[in-house]
N, CA and C atoms as an extended XYZ file, in Angstrom:
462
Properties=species:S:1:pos:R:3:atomname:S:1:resname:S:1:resid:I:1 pbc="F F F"
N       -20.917       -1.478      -15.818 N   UNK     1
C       -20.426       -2.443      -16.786 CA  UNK     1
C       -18.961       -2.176      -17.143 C   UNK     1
N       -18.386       -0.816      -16.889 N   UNK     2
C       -17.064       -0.759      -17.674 CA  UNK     2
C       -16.670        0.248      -16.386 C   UNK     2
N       -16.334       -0.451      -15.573 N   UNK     3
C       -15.619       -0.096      -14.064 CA  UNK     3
C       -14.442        0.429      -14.655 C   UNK     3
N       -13.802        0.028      -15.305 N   UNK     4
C       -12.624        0.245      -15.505 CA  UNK     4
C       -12.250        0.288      -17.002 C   UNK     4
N       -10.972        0.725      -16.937 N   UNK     5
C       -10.576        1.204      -18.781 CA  UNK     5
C       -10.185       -0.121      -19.125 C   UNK     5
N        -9.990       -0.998      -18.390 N   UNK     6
C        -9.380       -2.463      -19.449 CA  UNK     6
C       -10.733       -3.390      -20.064 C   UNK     6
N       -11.483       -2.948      -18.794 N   UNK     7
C       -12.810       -3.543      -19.446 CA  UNK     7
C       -13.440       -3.384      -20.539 C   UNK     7
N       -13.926       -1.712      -20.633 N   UNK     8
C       -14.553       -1.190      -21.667 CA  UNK     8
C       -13.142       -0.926      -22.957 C   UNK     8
N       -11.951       -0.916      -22.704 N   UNK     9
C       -11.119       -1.483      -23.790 CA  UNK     9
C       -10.780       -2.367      -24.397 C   UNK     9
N       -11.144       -3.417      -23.592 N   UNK    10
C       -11.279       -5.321      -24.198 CA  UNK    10
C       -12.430       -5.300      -24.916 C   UNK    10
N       -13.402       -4.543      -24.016 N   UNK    11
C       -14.938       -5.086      -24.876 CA  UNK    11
C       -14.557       -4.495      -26.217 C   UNK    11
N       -13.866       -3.287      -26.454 N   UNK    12
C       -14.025       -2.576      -27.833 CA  UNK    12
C       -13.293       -3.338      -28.563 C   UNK    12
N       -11.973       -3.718      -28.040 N   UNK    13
C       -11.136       -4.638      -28.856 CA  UNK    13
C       -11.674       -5.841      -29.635 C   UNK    13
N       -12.364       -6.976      -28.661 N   UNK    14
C       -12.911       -7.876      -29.069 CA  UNK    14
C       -14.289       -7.463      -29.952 C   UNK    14
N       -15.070       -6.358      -29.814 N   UNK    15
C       -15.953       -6.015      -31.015 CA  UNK    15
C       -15.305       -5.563      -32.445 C   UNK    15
N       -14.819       -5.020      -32.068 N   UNK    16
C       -13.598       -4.830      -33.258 CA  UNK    16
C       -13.309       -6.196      -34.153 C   UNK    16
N       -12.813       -6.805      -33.612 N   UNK    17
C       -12.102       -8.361      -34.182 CA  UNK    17
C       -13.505       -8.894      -35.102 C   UNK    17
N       -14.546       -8.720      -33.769 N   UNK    18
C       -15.959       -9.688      -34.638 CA  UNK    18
C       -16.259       -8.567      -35.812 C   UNK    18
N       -15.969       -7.191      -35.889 N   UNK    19
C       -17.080       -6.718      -36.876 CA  UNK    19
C       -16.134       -6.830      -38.091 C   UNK    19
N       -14.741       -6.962      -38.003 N   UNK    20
C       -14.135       -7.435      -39.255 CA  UNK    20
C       -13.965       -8.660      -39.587 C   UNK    20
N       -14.656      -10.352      -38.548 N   UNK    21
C       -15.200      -11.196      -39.101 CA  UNK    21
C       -16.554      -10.660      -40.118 C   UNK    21
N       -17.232       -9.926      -39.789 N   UNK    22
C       -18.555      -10.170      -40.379 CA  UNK    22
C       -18.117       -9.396      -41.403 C   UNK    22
N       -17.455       -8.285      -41.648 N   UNK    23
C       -16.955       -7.602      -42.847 CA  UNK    23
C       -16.558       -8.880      -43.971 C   UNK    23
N       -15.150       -9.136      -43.436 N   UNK    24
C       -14.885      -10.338      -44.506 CA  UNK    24
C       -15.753      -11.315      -44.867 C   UNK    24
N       -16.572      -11.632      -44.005 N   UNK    25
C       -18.044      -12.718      -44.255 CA  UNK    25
C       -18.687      -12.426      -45.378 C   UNK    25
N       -19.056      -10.799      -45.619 N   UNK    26
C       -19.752       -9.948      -46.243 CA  UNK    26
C       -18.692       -9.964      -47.789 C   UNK    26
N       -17.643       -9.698      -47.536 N   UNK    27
C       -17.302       -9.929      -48.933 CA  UNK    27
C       -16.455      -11.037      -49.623 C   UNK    27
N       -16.884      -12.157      -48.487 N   UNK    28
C       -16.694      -13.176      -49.459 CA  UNK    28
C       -18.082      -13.755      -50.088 C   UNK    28
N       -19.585      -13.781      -48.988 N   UNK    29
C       -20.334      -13.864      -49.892 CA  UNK    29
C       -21.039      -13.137      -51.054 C   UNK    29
N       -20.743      -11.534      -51.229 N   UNK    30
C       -20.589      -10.894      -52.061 CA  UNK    30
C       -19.714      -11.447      -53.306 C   UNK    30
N       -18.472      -11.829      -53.193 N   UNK    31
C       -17.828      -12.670      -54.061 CA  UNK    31
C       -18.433      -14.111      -54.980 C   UNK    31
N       -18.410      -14.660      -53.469 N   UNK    32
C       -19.538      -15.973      -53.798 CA  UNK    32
C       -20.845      -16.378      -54.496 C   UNK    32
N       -21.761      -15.939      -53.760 N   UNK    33
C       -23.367      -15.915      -54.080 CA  UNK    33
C       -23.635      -14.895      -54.519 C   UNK    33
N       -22.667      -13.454      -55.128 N   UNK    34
C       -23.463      -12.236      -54.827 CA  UNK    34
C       -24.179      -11.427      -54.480 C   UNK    34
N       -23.900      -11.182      -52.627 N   UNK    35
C       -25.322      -11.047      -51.810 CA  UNK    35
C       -23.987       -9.878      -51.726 C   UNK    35
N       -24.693       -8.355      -52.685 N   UNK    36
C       -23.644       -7.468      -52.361 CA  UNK    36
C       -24.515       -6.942      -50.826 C   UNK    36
N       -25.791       -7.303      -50.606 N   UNK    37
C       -26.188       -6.231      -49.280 CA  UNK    37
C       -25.515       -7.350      -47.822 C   UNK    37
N       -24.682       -8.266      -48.222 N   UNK    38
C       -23.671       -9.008      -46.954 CA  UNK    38
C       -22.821       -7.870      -46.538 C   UNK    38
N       -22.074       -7.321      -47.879 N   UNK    39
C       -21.265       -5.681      -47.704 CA  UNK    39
C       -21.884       -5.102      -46.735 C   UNK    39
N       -22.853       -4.300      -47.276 N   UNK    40
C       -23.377       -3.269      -46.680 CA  UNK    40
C       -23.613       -3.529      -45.379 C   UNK    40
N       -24.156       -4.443      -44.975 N   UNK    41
C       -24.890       -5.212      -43.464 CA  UNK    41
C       -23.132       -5.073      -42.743 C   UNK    41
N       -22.564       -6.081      -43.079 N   UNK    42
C       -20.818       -6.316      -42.580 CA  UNK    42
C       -20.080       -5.310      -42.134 C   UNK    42
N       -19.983       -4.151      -43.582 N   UNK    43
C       -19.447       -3.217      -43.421 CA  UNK    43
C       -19.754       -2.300      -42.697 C   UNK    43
N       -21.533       -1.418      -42.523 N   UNK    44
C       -21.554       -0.946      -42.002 CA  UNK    44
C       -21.673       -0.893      -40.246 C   UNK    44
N       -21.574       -1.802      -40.036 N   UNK    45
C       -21.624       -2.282      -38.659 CA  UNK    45
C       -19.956       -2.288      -37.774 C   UNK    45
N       -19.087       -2.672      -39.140 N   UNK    46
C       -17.897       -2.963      -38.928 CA  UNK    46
C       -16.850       -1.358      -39.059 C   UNK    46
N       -17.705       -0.491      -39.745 N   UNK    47
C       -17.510        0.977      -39.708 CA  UNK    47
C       -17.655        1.474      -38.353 C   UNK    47
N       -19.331        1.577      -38.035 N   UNK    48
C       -19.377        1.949      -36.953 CA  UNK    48
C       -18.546        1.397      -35.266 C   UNK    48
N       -18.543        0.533      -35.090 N   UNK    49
C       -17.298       -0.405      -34.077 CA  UNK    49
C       -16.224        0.105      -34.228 C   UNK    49
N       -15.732        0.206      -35.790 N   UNK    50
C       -14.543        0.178      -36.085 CA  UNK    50
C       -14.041        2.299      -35.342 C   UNK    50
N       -15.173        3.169      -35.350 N   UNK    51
C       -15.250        4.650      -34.811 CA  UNK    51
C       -15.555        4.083      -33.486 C   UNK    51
N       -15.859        3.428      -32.641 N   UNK    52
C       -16.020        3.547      -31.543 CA  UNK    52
C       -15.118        2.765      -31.061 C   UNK    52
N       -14.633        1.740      -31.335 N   UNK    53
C       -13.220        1.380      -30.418 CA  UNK    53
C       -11.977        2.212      -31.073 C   UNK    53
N       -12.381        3.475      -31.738 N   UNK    54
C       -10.907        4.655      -32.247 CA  UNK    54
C       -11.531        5.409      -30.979 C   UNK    54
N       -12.736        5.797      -30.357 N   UNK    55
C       -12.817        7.106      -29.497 CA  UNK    55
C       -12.776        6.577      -28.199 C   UNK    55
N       -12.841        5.171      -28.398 N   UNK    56
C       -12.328        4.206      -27.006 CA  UNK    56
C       -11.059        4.567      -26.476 C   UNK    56
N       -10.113        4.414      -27.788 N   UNK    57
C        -8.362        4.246      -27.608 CA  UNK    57
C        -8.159        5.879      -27.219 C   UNK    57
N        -9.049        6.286      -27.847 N   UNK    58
C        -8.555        8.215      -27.124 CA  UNK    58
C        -9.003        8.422      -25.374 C   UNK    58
N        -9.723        8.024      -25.547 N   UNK    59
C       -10.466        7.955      -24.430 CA  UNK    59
C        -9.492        7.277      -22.985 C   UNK    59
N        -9.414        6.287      -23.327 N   UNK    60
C        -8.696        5.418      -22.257 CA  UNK    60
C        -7.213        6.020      -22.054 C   UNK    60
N        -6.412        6.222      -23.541 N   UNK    61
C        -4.978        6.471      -23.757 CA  UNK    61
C        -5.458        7.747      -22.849 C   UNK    61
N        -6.166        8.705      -22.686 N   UNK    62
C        -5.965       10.068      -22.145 CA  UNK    62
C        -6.176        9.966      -20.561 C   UNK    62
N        -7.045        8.651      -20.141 N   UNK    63
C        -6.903        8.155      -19.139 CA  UNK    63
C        -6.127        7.711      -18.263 C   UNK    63
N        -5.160        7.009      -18.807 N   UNK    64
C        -3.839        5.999      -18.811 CA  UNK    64
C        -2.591        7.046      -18.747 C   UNK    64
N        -2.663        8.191      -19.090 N   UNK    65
C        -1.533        8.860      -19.632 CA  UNK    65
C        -0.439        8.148      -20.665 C   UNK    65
N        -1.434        7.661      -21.408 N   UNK    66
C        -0.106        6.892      -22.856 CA  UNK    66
C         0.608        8.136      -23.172 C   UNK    66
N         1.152        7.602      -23.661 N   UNK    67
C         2.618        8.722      -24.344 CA  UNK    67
C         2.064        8.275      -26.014 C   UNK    67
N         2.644        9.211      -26.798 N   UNK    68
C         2.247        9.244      -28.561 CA  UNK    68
C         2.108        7.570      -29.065 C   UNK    68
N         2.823        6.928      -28.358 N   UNK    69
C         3.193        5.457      -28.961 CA  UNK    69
C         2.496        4.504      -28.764 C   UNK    69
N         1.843        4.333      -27.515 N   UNK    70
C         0.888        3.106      -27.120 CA  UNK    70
C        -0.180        3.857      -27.357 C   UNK    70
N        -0.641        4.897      -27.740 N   UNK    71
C        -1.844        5.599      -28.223 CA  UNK    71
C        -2.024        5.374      -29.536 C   UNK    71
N        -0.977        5.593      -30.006 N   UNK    72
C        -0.855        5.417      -31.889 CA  UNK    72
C        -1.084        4.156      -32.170 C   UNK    72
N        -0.311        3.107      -31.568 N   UNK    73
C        -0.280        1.643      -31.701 CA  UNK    73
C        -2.186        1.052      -31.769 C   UNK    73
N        -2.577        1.610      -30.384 N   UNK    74
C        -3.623        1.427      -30.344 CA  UNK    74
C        -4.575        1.550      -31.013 C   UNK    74
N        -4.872        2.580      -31.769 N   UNK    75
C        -5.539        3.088      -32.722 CA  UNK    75
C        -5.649        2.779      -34.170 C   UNK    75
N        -3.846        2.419      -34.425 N   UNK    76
C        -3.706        2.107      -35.758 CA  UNK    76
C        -4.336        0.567      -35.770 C   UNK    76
N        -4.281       -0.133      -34.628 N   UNK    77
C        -4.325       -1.725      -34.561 CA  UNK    77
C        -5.705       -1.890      -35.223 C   UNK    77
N        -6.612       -1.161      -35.257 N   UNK    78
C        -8.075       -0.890      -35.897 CA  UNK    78
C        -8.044       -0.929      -37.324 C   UNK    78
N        -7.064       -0.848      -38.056 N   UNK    79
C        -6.816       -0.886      -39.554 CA  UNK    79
C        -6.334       -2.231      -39.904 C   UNK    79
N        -5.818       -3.015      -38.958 N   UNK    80
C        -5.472       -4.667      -39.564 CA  UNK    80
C        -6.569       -5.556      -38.595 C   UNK    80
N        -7.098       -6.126      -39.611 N   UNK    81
C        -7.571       -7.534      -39.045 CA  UNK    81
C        -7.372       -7.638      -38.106 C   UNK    81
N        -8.146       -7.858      -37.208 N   UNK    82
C        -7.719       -8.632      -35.637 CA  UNK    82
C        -6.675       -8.219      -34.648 C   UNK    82
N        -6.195       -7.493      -35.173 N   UNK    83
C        -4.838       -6.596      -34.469 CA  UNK    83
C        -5.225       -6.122      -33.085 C   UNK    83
N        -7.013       -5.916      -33.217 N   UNK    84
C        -7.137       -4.866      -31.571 CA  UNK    84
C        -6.823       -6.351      -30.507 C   UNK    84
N        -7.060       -7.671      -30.935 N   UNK    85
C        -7.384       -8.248      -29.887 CA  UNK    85
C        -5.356       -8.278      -29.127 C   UNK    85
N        -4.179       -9.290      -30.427 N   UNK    86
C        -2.974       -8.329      -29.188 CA  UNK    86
C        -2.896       -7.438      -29.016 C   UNK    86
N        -3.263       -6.008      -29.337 N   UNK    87
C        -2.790       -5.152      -28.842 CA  UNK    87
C        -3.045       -4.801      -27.451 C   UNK    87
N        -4.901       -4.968      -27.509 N   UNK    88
C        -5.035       -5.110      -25.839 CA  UNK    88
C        -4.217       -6.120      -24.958 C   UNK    88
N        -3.770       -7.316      -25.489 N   UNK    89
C        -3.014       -7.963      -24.471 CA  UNK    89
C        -1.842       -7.297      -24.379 C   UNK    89
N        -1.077       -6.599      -25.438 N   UNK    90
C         0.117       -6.334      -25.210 CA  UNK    90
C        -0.294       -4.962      -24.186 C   UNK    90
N        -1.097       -3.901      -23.950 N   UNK    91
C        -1.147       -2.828      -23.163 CA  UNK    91
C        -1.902       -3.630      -21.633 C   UNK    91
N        -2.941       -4.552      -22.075 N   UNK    92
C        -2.254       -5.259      -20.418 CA  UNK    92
C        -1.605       -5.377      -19.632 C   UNK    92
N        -0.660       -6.418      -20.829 N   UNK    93
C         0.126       -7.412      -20.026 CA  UNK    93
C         1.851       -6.041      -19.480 C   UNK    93
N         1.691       -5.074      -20.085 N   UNK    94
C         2.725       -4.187      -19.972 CA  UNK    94
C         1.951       -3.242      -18.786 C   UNK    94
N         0.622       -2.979      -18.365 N   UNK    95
C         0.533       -2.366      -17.169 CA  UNK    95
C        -0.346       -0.850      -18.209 C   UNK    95
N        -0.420       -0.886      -19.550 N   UNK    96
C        -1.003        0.530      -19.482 CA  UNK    96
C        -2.634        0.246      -19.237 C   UNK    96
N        -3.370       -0.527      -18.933 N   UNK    97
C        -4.977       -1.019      -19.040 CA  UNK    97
C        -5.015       -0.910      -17.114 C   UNK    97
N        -4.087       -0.966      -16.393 N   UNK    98
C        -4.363       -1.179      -14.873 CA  UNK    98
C        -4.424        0.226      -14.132 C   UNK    98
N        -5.801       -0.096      -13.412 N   UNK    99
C        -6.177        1.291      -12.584 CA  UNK    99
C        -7.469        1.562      -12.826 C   UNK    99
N        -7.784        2.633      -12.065 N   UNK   100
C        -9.112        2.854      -12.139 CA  UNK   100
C        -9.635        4.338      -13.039 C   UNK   100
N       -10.784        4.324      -13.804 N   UNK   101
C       -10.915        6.068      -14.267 CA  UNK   101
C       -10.455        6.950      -13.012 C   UNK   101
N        -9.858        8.102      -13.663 N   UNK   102
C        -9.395        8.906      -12.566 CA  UNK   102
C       -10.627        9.707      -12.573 C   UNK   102
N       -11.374        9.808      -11.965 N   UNK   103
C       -12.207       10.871      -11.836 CA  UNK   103
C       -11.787       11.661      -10.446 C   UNK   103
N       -10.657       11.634      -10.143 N   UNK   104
C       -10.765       12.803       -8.855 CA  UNK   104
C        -9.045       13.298       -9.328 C   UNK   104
N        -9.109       14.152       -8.442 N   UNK   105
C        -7.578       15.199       -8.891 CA  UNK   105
C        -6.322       14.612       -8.124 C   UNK   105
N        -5.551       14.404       -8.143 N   UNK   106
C        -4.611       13.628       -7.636 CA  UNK   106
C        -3.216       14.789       -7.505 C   UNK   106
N        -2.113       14.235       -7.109 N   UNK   107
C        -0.622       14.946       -6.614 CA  UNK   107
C        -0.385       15.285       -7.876 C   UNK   107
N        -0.615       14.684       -9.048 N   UNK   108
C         0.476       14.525      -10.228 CA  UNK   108
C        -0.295       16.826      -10.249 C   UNK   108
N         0.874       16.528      -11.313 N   UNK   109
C         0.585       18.199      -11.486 CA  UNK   109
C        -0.484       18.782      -13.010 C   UNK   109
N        -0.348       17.197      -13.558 N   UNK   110
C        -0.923       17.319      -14.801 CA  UNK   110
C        -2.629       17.066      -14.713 C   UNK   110
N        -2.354       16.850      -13.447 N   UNK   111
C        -4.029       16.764      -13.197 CA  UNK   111
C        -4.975       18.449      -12.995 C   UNK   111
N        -3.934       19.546      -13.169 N   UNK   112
C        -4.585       20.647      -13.194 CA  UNK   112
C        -4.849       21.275      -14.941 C   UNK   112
N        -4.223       20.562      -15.929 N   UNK   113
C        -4.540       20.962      -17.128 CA  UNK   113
C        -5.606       20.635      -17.431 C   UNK   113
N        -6.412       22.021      -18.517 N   UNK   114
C        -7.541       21.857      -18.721 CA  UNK   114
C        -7.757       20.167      -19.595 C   UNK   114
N        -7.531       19.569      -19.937 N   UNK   115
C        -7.982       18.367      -21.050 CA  UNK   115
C        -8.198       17.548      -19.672 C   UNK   115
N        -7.159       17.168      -18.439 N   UNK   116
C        -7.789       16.558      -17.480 CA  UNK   116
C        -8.741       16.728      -16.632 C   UNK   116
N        -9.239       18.000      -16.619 N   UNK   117
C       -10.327       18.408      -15.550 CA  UNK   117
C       -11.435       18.174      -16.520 C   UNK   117
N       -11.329       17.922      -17.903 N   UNK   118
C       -12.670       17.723      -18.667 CA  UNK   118
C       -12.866       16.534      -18.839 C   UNK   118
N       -11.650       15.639      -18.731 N   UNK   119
C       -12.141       14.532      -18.770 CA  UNK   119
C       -12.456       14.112      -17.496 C   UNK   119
N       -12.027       14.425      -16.244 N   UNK   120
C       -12.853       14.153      -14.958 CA  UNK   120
C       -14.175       14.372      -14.880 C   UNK   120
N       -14.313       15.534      -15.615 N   UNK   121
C       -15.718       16.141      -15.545 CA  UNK   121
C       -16.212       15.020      -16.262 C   UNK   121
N       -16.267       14.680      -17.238 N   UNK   122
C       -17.009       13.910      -18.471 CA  UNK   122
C       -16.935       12.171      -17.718 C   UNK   122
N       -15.926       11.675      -16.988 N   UNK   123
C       -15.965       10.452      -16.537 CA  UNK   123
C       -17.081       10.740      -15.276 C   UNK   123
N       -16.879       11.338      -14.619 N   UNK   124
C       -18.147       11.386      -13.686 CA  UNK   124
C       -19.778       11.458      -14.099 C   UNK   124
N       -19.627       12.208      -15.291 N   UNK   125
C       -21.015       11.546      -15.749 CA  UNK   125
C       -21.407       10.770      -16.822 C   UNK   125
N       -20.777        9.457      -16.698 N   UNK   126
C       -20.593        7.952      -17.914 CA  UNK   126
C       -21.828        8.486      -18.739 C   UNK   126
N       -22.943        8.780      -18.536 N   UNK   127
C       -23.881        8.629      -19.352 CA  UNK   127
C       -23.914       10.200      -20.090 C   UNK   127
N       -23.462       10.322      -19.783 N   UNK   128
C       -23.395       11.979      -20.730 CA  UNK   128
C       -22.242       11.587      -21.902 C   UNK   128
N       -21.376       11.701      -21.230 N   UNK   129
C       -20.053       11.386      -21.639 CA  UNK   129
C       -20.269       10.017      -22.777 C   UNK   129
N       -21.307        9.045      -22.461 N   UNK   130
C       -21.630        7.984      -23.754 CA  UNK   130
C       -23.006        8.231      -24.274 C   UNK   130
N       -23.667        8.983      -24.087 N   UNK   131
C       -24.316        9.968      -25.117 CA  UNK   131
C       -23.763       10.637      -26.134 C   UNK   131
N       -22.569       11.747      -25.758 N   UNK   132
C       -21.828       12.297      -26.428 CA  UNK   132
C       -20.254       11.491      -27.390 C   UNK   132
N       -20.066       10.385      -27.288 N   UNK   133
C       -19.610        9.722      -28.183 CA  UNK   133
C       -20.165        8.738      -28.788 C   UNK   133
N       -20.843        8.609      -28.500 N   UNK   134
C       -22.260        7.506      -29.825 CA  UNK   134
C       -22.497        8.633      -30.733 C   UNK   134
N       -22.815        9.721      -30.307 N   UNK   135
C       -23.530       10.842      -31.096 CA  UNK   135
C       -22.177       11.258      -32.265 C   UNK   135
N       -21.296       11.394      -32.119 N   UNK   136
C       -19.884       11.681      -31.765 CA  UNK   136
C       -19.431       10.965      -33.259 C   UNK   136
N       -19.891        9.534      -32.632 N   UNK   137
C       -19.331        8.409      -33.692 CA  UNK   137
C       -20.264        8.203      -35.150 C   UNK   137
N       -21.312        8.289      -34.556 N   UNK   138
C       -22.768        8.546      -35.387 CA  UNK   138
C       -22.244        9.766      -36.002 C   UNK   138
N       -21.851       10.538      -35.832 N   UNK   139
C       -22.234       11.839      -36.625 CA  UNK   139
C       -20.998       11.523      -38.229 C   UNK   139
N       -19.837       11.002      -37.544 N   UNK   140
C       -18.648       10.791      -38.131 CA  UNK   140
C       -19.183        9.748      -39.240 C   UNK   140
N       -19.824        8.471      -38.848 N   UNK   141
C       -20.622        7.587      -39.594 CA  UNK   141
C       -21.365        7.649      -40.579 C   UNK   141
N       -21.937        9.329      -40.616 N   UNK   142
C       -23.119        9.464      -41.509 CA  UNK   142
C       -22.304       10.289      -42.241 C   UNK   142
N       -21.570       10.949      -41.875 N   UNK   143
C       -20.364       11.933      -43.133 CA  UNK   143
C       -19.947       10.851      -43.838 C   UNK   143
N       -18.814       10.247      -43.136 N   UNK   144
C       -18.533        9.330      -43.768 CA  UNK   144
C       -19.458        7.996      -45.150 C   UNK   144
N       -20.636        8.142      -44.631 N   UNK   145
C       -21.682        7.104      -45.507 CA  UNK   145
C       -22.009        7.942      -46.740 C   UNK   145
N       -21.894        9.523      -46.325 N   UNK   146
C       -21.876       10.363      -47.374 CA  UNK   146
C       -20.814       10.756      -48.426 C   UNK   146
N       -19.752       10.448      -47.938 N   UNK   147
C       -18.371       10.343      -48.731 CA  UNK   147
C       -18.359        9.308      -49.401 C   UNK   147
N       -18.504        8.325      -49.347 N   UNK   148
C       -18.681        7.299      -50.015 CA  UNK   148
C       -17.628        6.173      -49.459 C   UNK   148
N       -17.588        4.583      -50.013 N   UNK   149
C       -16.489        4.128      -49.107 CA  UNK   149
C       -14.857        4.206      -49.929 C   UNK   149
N       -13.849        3.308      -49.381 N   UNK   150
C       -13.008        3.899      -49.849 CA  UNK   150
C       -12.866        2.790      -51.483 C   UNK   150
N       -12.193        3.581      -52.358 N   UNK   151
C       -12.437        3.525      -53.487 CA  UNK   151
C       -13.510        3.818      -55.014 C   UNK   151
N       -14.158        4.301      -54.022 N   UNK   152
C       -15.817        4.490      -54.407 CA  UNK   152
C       -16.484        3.481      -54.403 C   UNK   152
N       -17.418        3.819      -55.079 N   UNK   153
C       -19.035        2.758      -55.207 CA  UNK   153
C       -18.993        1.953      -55.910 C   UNK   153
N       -19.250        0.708      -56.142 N   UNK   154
C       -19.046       -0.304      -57.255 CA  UNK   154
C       -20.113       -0.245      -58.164 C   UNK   154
């Protein structure tokens, strides 16, 4: 399903976009009708997406070899509204989304540092490797549900 990093980076992007439709959905009918569990339903859904297209953008950017900037960009785009959907066009349409996972060792020289041989290791086995960031994101999810959200509790 996610041959490639633009794929499984669009899909995150565009989940992204929908789970902060359903967020805002959630608190306008919270506003509206006072259905505060629209929040909860909205939000927490829009939490969790919102941690998995952030371990997406690490993921891919470490793939891609982004430099600090189209990594940062990427990541931060998760904090505004709708932002992931240009940003993926803008790392498209500029060439950082094209290519394939590197899972094998190549000329470059940076392919002998340890962070790339783990992520070779970890792309060769997709299902480990998305075991271990669901779990990853989940774990971050439930701290977080335990912190409370931001501003506190109403």
């Amino acid at each position: 399903m996610f041959r490639t990093p633009l794929t499984l980076f669009r899909t995150l992007a565009i989940a992204e976009a929908i789970s902060w439709t359903l967020l805002i959905t959630g608190l306008i009918l919270r506003a509206t009708a006072d259905l505060s569990i629209a929040v909860t339903i909205g939000g927490g859904i829009h939490g969790f997406v919102f941690l998995a297209y952030g371990a997406t953008a690490v993921l891919v950017a470490l793939n891609q070899r982004w430099g600090f900037g189209p990594a940062a960009v990427a990541i931060v785009s998760a904090i505004i509204p709708y932002a992931t959907v240009p940003t993926e066009l803008w790392l498209h349409r500029t060439g950082r989304l094209r290519g394939a996972w590197r899972l094998e060792a190549g000329d470059d020289p940076r392919d002998a540092r340890p962070l790339d041989r783990l992520l070779r290791f970890s792309l060769r086995r997709p299902w480990v490797l998305g075991i271990l960031i669901v779990l990853a994101v989940a774990l971050i999810f439930v701290v977080l549900l335990v912190v409370g959200p931001p501003g506190g509790k109403d």
